[in-house]
Amino acid sequence: MALNVYSRLTRSFVRVLASRSVIPVTRPLTTSSCWTHLRCLQHIRVIRYDGASLRNFSSSSQPSIDVSYEQLKKLLVSRSSVVIDVREPWELREYGNIQGSVNVPLGQLNGALQLKPDEFKEKYGGDMPSQSQNIVFTCLAGVRSKTALETAVSLGYTKVQHFPGGWQEWAERELIQTKE
C-alpha cells in the first residue's frame, strides 16, 4: 500500500512540474517507465521514473551556468551581457557594486523582467535584457543570484548565468575595502 501511494505521489509530482511548464513533457506519462526531458538552466536533464525512484541524468556537453571572475570582467568590458545585481539597494550603498551592473532586487525581479523596456530603464536605470540576450546575475555570495537565474529561466530567458562568487569574490579580487 505504501509503495502504491509513493508511486502515485511521484507520478503526480512529475505531472505537476509538467503542467507548470517547469519540465516540458516529451512523452505521455501513462506507462510505469516514463521519460521526461527537462531543459533547465541551460542543461538538458532526463528524469527517469521507473515506479520506485526518480533518477536524474545530466549531459555534460552544455556550457556552465557559472561565470568566473575573469569571464565576468571580459563580459563587462565587451558589454556583451547584461549584468544584474539582485542585492537590496542598501547593500549596494553599504558594500559597493560592480560597475556596469544594473540593480534589480531579487524580490522585484519577476515583475521587472516582465516590464516594457522603457519602464525597466526608467525604474532600474539600465537596459532591459531581451529573452535571447546573455544575462549574468550576481549578489553577495551566489545564493540569490542562483534563485534569480531560476526565475529568469521560468520566464523564458534562455541565456542566463550567474557569478557564484558574488560581491564577496569581486571585492576580494578587486581589492576593495568593504565595511564590516
Coordinates of N, CA and C in Angstrom, one line a residue:
M1 N 0.8 -1.2 0.0 CA 0.0 0.0 0.0 C 0.9 1.3 0.0
A2 N 1.9 1.3 0.9 CA 2.8 2.5 0.9 C 3.5 2.7 -0.4
L3 N 3.9 1.6 -1.0 CA 4.6 1.7 -2.3 C 3.6 2.3 -3.4
N4 N 2.4 1.9 -3.3 CA 1.4 2.3 -4.3 C 1.2 3.8 -4.1
V5 N 1.1 4.3 -2.8 CA 0.9 5.7 -2.5 C 2.1 6.5 -3.0
Y6 N 3.3 6.0 -2.7 CA 4.6 6.6 -3.2 C 4.6 6.7 -4.7
S7 N 4.2 5.7 -5.4 CA 4.2 5.6 -6.8 C 3.2 6.7 -7.4
R8 N 2.1 6.8 -6.8 CA 1.1 7.8 -7.3 C 1.6 9.2 -7.0
L9 N 2.2 9.4 -5.8 CA 2.7 10.8 -5.5 C 3.8 11.2 -6.4
T10 N 4.7 10.2 -6.7 CA 5.8 10.5 -7.5 C 5.4 10.9 -8.9
R11 N 4.4 10.1 -9.4 CA 3.9 10.3 -10.8 C 3.1 11.7 -10.8
S12 N 2.4 12.0 -9.7 CA 1.7 13.3 -9.6 C 2.7 14.4 -9.6
F13 N 3.8 14.2 -8.9 CA 4.9 15.3 -8.8 C 5.4 15.6 -10.2
V14 N 5.6 14.6 -11.0 CA 6.1 14.8 -12.4 C 5.0 15.5 -13.2
R15 N 3.8 15.1 -13.0 CA 2.7 15.8 -13.8 C 2.5 17.3 -13.4
V16 N 2.7 17.6 -12.1 CA 2.6 19.0 -11.6 C 3.7 19.8 -12.2
L17 N 4.9 19.3 -12.2 CA 6.0 20.0 -12.8 C 5.8 20.3 -14.3
A18 N 5.3 19.3 -15.0 CA 5.0 19.4 -16.4 C 3.9 20.4 -16.6
S19 N 2.8 20.4 -15.8 CA 1.7 21.3 -16.0 C 2.1 22.7 -15.8
R20 N 3.1 22.9 -15.0 CA 3.5 24.3 -14.7 C 4.7 24.8 -15.5
S21 N 4.9 24.0 -16.6 CA 6.0 24.3 -17.6 C 7.4 24.3 -16.9
V22 N 7.5 23.7 -15.8 CA 8.8 23.5 -15.2 C 9.6 22.5 -16.0
I23 N 8.9 21.4 -16.5 CA 9.5 20.5 -17.3 C 8.6 20.2 -18.5
P24 N 9.1 20.3 -19.7 CA 8.2 20.0 -20.9 C 8.2 18.5 -21.0
V25 N 7.0 18.0 -21.2 CA 6.9 16.5 -21.3 C 7.0 16.2 -22.8
T26 N 7.9 15.2 -23.1 CA 8.0 14.8 -24.4 C 7.3 13.5 -24.7
R27 N 6.9 12.7 -23.7 CA 6.1 11.5 -23.9 C 5.0 11.5 -22.8
P28 N 3.9 11.0 -23.1 CA 2.8 10.9 -22.1 C 3.2 10.1 -20.9
L29 N 2.7 10.6 -19.8 CA 3.1 10.0 -18.5 C 2.1 8.9 -18.2
T30 N 2.0 7.9 -19.0 CA 1.0 6.8 -18.8 C 1.6 5.5 -18.5
T31 N 2.8 5.3 -18.8 CA 3.4 4.0 -18.5 C 4.2 4.0 -17.2
S32 N 4.6 2.8 -16.7 CA 5.3 2.7 -15.5 C 6.7 3.2 -15.6
S33 N 7.3 3.3 -16.8 CA 8.6 3.8 -17.0 C 8.5 5.1 -17.9
C34 N 8.4 6.2 -17.3 CA 8.2 7.5 -18.0 C 9.5 8.3 -18.2
W35 N 9.7 8.8 -19.4 CA 10.9 9.6 -19.6 C 10.4 11.0 -19.9
T36 N 11.0 11.9 -19.2 CA 10.7 13.3 -19.3 C 12.0 14.1 -19.5
H37 N 12.0 14.9 -20.5 CA 13.2 15.7 -20.7 C 13.0 17.0 -20.0
L38 N 14.0 17.5 -19.4 CA 14.0 18.7 -18.6 C 15.0 19.6 -19.1
R39 N 14.6 20.8 -19.6 CA 15.5 21.8 -20.0 C 15.5 22.9 -18.9
C40 N 16.5 23.0 -18.2 CA 16.5 23.9 -17.1 C 17.9 24.4 -16.9
L41 N 18.1 25.7 -16.8 CA 19.4 26.4 -16.5 C 20.4 26.0 -17.6
Q42 N 20.0 25.9 -18.8 CA 20.8 25.6 -20.0 C 21.4 24.2 -19.9
H43 N 20.8 23.3 -19.2 CA 21.3 21.9 -19.2 C 20.1 21.1 -19.6
I44 N 20.4 20.0 -20.3 CA 19.4 19.0 -20.6 C 19.5 17.9 -19.6
R45 N 18.4 17.7 -18.9 CA 18.4 16.7 -17.9 C 17.3 15.7 -18.2
V46 N 17.5 14.5 -18.0 CA 16.5 13.4 -18.2 C 16.1 12.9 -16.8
I47 N 14.8 12.9 -16.5 CA 14.4 12.3 -15.3 C 13.7 11.1 -15.7
R48 N 14.1 9.9 -15.1 CA 13.5 8.7 -15.4 C 12.7 8.2 -14.2
Y49 N 11.4 8.0 -14.5 CA 10.6 7.5 -13.4 C 10.3 6.0 -13.7
D50 N 10.8 5.2 -12.8 CA 10.6 3.7 -13.0 C 9.7 3.1 -12.0
G51 N 8.9 3.9 -11.3 CA 7.9 3.3 -10.4 C 8.5 3.3 -9.0
A52 N 9.8 3.3 -8.8 CA 10.4 3.2 -7.5 C 11.2 4.5 -7.1
S53 N 11.7 5.2 -8.1 CA 12.5 6.3 -7.7 C 12.6 7.3 -8.9
L54 N 13.0 8.5 -8.7 CA 13.3 9.4 -9.8 C 14.8 9.4 -9.9
R55 N 15.3 9.2 -11.1 CA 16.8 9.3 -11.4 C 17.1 10.4 -12.3
N56 N 18.1 11.2 -12.0 CA 18.5 12.4 -12.7 C 19.8 12.1 -13.5
F57 N 19.7 12.3 -14.8 CA 20.9 12.2 -15.6 C 21.1 13.5 -16.3
S58 N 22.4 14.0 -16.3 CA 22.7 15.3 -16.9 C 23.7 15.1 -18.0
S59 N 23.5 15.9 -19.0 CA 24.5 15.9 -20.1 C 25.6 16.9 -19.8
S60 N 26.8 16.6 -20.0 CA 27.9 17.4 -19.7 C 28.4 18.3 -20.8
S61 N 27.7 18.2 -22.0 CA 28.2 18.9 -23.2 C 27.6 20.4 -23.2
Q62 N 26.7 20.7 -22.2 CA 26.2 22.0 -22.2 C 27.1 23.0 -21.5
P63 N 27.1 24.3 -21.8 CA 28.0 25.2 -21.2 C 27.6 25.4 -19.7
S64 N 28.6 25.8 -18.9 CA 28.3 26.0 -17.5 C 27.4 27.3 -17.3
I65 N 26.6 27.2 -16.2 CA 25.8 28.4 -15.9 C 26.6 29.3 -15.0
D66 N 27.7 28.8 -14.5 CA 28.6 29.7 -13.6 C 29.6 30.5 -14.5
V67 N 29.8 31.7 -14.0 CA 30.7 32.6 -14.7 C 31.8 32.9 -13.7
S68 N 33.0 32.8 -14.1 CA 34.2 33.1 -13.3 C 34.4 34.6 -13.2
Y69 N 35.2 35.0 -12.3 CA 35.6 36.4 -12.1 C 36.2 36.9 -13.4
E70 N 37.1 36.2 -14.0 CA 37.8 36.6 -15.3 C 36.7 36.7 -16.4
Q71 N 35.8 35.7 -16.5 CA 34.8 35.8 -17.6 C 33.9 37.0 -17.4
L72 N 33.5 37.3 -16.1 CA 32.7 38.4 -15.8 C 33.3 39.7 -16.2
K73 N 34.6 39.8 -15.9 CA 35.4 41.1 -16.3 C 35.3 41.3 -17.8
K74 N 35.6 40.2 -18.6 CA 35.5 40.2 -20.0 C 34.2 40.6 -20.5
L75 N 33.1 40.1 -20.0 CA 31.7 40.4 -20.4 C 31.4 41.8 -20.1
L76 N 31.9 42.4 -19.0 CA 31.6 43.8 -18.7 C 32.4 44.7 -19.6
V77 N 33.6 44.4 -19.9 CA 34.4 45.2 -20.9 C 33.8 45.2 -22.2
S78 N 33.4 44.0 -22.7 CA 32.8 43.9 -24.1 C 31.4 44.3 -24.1
R79 N 30.7 44.5 -23.0 CA 29.3 44.9 -22.9 C 28.4 43.9 -23.7
S80 N 28.9 42.6 -23.7 CA 28.1 41.6 -24.4 C 27.0 40.9 -23.6
S81 N 27.0 41.3 -22.3 CA 26.0 40.7 -21.4 C 25.4 41.8 -20.5
V82 N 24.2 41.5 -20.1 CA 23.6 42.4 -19.1 C 23.9 41.8 -17.7
V83 N 24.5 42.5 -16.8 CA 24.8 42.0 -15.5 C 23.8 42.6 -14.5
I84 N 23.1 41.8 -13.9 CA 22.0 42.2 -12.9 C 22.4 41.8 -11.5
D85 N 22.5 42.8 -10.7 CA 22.9 42.6 -9.2 C 21.5 42.5 -8.5
V86 N 21.2 41.4 -7.8 CA 19.9 41.2 -7.2 C 19.9 41.5 -5.7
R87 N 21.0 42.2 -5.2 CA 21.0 42.6 -3.8 C 20.1 43.8 -3.6
E88 N 19.8 44.0 -2.4 CA 18.9 45.2 -2.0 C 19.7 46.5 -2.1
P89 N 19.1 47.6 -2.4 CA 19.8 48.8 -2.6 C 20.7 49.2 -1.4
W90 N 20.2 49.0 -0.2 CA 21.1 49.3 1.0 C 22.4 48.5 1.0
E91 N 22.4 47.3 0.4 CA 23.6 46.5 0.3 C 24.6 47.1 -0.6
L92 N 24.1 47.7 -1.7 CA 25.0 48.3 -2.7 C 25.6 49.6 -2.0
R93 N 24.8 50.4 -1.3 CA 25.3 51.6 -0.6 C 26.3 51.2 0.5
E94 N 26.0 50.1 1.2 CA 26.9 49.7 2.3 C 28.2 49.1 1.8
Y95 N 28.1 48.2 0.8 CA 29.3 47.4 0.4 C 29.9 47.8 -0.9
G96 N 29.1 48.4 -1.8 CA 29.6 48.7 -3.1 C 28.9 47.9 -4.2
N97 N 29.2 48.2 -5.4 CA 28.6 47.5 -6.6 C 29.6 47.2 -7.7
I98 N 29.3 46.3 -8.5 CA 30.1 46.0 -9.7 C 29.7 47.1 -10.8
Q99 N 30.7 47.9 -11.2 CA 30.5 48.9 -12.2 C 29.9 48.3 -13.5
G100 N 28.9 48.8 -14.0 CA 28.3 48.3 -15.2 C 27.1 47.4 -15.0
S101 N 26.8 47.1 -13.7 CA 25.7 46.2 -13.4 C 24.4 47.0 -13.1
V102 N 23.3 46.4 -13.3 CA 22.0 47.0 -13.0 C 21.5 46.4 -11.8
N103 N 21.0 47.2 -10.8 CA 20.4 46.7 -9.6 C 19.0 46.5 -9.7
V104 N 18.6 45.2 -9.6 CA 17.2 44.8 -9.6 C 17.0 43.8 -8.4
P105 N 16.5 44.3 -7.2 CA 16.4 43.4 -6.1 C 15.7 42.1 -6.4
L106 N 16.1 41.0 -5.8 CA 15.5 39.7 -6.1 C 14.0 39.7 -5.9
G107 N 13.5 40.4 -4.9 CA 12.0 40.4 -4.7 C 11.2 41.1 -5.8
Q108 N 11.9 41.9 -6.6 CA 11.3 42.6 -7.8 C 11.6 42.0 -9.1
L109 N 12.5 41.0 -9.1 CA 13.0 40.5 -10.4 C 11.9 39.9 -11.3
N110 N 11.0 39.1 -10.8 CA 9.9 38.5 -11.6 C 9.1 39.6 -12.3
G111 N 8.7 40.6 -11.6 CA 7.9 41.7 -12.2 C 8.8 42.5 -13.2
A112 N 10.0 42.8 -12.8 CA 10.9 43.6 -13.6 C 11.2 43.0 -15.0
L113 N 11.4 41.7 -15.0 CA 11.6 41.0 -16.3 C 10.4 40.9 -17.2
Q114 N 9.3 41.4 -16.7 CA 8.0 41.4 -17.5 C 7.6 42.8 -17.9
L115 N 8.4 43.8 -17.5 CA 8.1 45.2 -17.8 C 8.4 45.4 -19.3
K116 N 7.9 46.6 -19.8 CA 8.3 47.0 -21.1 C 9.7 47.6 -21.0
P117 N 10.5 47.6 -22.0 CA 11.9 48.1 -21.9 C 12.0 49.5 -21.4
D118 N 11.1 50.4 -21.8 CA 11.2 51.8 -21.4 C 10.9 51.9 -19.9
E119 N 9.9 51.1 -19.4 CA 9.6 51.1 -18.0 C 10.7 50.5 -17.1
F120 N 11.4 49.5 -17.7 CA 12.5 48.9 -17.0 C 13.6 49.9 -16.8
K121 N 13.9 50.6 -17.9 CA 15.0 51.5 -17.9 C 14.8 52.7 -17.0
E122 N 13.5 53.1 -17.0 CA 13.1 54.2 -16.1 C 13.2 53.8 -14.6
K123 N 12.8 52.6 -14.3 CA 12.8 52.2 -12.9 C 14.1 51.7 -12.4
Y124 N 14.9 51.0 -13.2 CA 16.2 50.4 -12.8 C 17.4 51.1 -13.3
G125 N 17.3 52.0 -14.3 CA 18.4 52.8 -14.8 C 19.4 52.0 -15.7
G126 N 18.9 51.0 -16.3 CA 19.7 50.2 -17.3 C 18.8 49.6 -18.3
D127 N 19.4 49.1 -19.4 CA 18.7 48.5 -20.5 C 18.1 47.1 -20.0
M128 N 16.9 46.9 -20.4 CA 16.2 45.6 -20.1 C 16.8 44.6 -21.1
P129 N 17.2 43.4 -20.6 CA 17.7 42.4 -21.5 C 16.5 41.7 -22.2
S130 N 16.8 41.3 -23.5 CA 15.8 40.6 -24.2 C 15.9 39.1 -23.8
Q131 N 14.9 38.3 -24.2 CA 14.9 36.9 -23.7 C 16.0 36.1 -24.4
S132 N 16.6 36.6 -25.5 CA 17.7 35.8 -26.1 C 19.0 36.4 -25.8
Q133 N 19.1 37.5 -25.0 CA 20.3 38.2 -24.7 C 21.0 37.5 -23.5
N134 N 22.3 37.5 -23.4 CA 23.0 36.9 -22.3 C 22.9 37.7 -21.1
I135 N 22.5 37.1 -19.9 CA 22.3 37.8 -18.7 C 23.1 37.1 -17.6
V136 N 23.8 37.8 -16.8 CA 24.6 37.3 -15.7 C 24.1 37.9 -14.4
F137 N 23.6 37.1 -13.5 CA 23.1 37.5 -12.2 C 24.2 37.4 -11.2
T138 N 24.2 38.4 -10.3 CA 25.2 38.4 -9.2 C 24.5 38.9 -7.9
C139 N 25.1 38.6 -6.8 CA 24.5 39.0 -5.5 C 25.7 39.2 -4.5
L140 N 25.5 38.9 -3.3 CA 26.6 39.0 -2.3 C 27.5 37.7 -2.3
A141 N 26.9 36.5 -2.3 CA 27.7 35.3 -2.2 C 27.2 34.2 -3.2
G142 N 26.3 34.5 -4.1 CA 25.9 33.5 -5.1 C 24.6 32.7 -4.8
V143 N 24.0 32.9 -3.7 CA 22.8 32.2 -3.3 C 21.6 32.9 -4.1
R144 N 21.4 34.2 -3.9 CA 20.3 34.9 -4.5 C 20.4 34.9 -6.0
S145 N 21.7 35.0 -6.5 CA 21.8 35.0 -8.0 C 21.4 33.7 -8.6
K146 N 21.6 32.6 -7.9 CA 21.1 31.3 -8.4 C 19.6 31.3 -8.5
T147 N 18.9 31.8 -7.5 CA 17.5 31.9 -7.4 C 17.0 32.8 -8.6
A148 N 17.7 33.9 -8.8 CA 17.4 34.9 -9.9 C 17.5 34.2 -11.2
L149 N 18.5 33.4 -11.4 CA 18.7 32.6 -12.6 C 17.5 31.7 -12.9
E150 N 17.0 31.0 -11.9 CA 15.9 30.1 -12.0 C 14.6 30.9 -12.3
T151 N 14.5 32.1 -11.8 CA 13.3 32.9 -12.1 C 13.3 33.3 -13.5
A152 N 14.5 33.7 -14.0 CA 14.6 34.2 -15.4 C 14.3 33.0 -16.4
V153 N 14.8 31.8 -16.1 CA 14.5 30.6 -16.9 C 13.0 30.4 -16.9
S154 N 12.4 30.5 -15.8 CA 10.9 30.2 -15.7 C 10.1 31.3 -16.6
L155 N 10.7 32.4 -16.8 CA 10.1 33.5 -17.6 C 10.5 33.4 -19.1
G156 N 11.2 32.4 -19.5 CA 11.6 32.2 -20.9 C 12.9 32.7 -21.3
Y157 N 13.7 33.2 -20.4 CA 15.1 33.7 -20.8 C 15.9 32.4 -21.0
T158 N 16.7 32.4 -22.0 CA 17.4 31.2 -22.4 C 18.9 31.3 -22.2
K159 N 19.5 32.5 -22.2 CA 21.0 32.6 -22.0 C 21.3 33.3 -20.6
V160 N 21.1 32.5 -19.6 CA 21.3 33.1 -18.2 C 22.4 32.3 -17.5
Q161 N 23.2 33.1 -16.8 CA 24.3 32.6 -16.0 C 24.3 33.3 -14.7
H162 N 25.2 32.9 -13.8 CA 25.3 33.6 -12.5 C 26.8 33.6 -12.1
F163 N 27.2 34.6 -11.3 CA 28.5 34.7 -10.8 C 28.5 34.2 -9.4
P164 N 28.9 32.9 -9.1 CA 28.7 32.3 -7.8 C 29.5 33.0 -6.7
G165 N 30.6 33.7 -7.0 CA 31.4 34.3 -6.0 C 30.8 35.6 -5.5
G166 N 29.9 36.2 -6.3 CA 29.2 37.4 -5.9 C 30.1 38.6 -5.6
W167 N 29.5 39.5 -4.8 CA 30.3 40.7 -4.5 C 31.5 40.4 -3.6
Q168 N 31.4 39.3 -2.8 CA 32.5 39.0 -1.9 C 33.7 38.7 -2.7
E169 N 33.6 37.8 -3.7 CA 34.8 37.5 -4.5 C 35.2 38.7 -5.4
W170 N 34.3 39.4 -5.9 CA 34.6 40.6 -6.7 C 35.4 41.6 -5.9
A171 N 35.0 41.9 -4.7 CA 35.7 42.9 -3.8 C 37.0 42.4 -3.5
E172 N 37.1 41.1 -3.2 CA 38.4 40.5 -2.8 C 39.4 40.6 -4.0
R173 N 38.9 40.2 -5.2 CA 39.8 40.2 -6.4 C 40.2 41.7 -6.8
E174 N 39.2 42.6 -6.6 CA 39.5 44.0 -6.9 C 40.2 44.7 -5.8
L175 N 40.4 44.1 -4.7 CA 41.0 44.6 -3.5 C 40.2 45.9 -3.0
I176 N 38.9 45.7 -3.0 CA 38.1 46.8 -2.5 C 37.8 46.6 -1.0
Q177 N 38.0 47.6 -0.2 CA 37.7 47.6 1.2 C 36.2 47.7 1.4
T178 N 35.6 46.8 2.1 CA 34.2 46.9 2.5 C 34.1 47.1 3.9
K179 N 33.0 47.7 4.4 CA 32.7 47.8 5.8 C 32.3 46.5 6.4
E180 N 32.7 46.3 7.6 CA 32.3 45.0 8.3 C 31.6 45.3 9.5

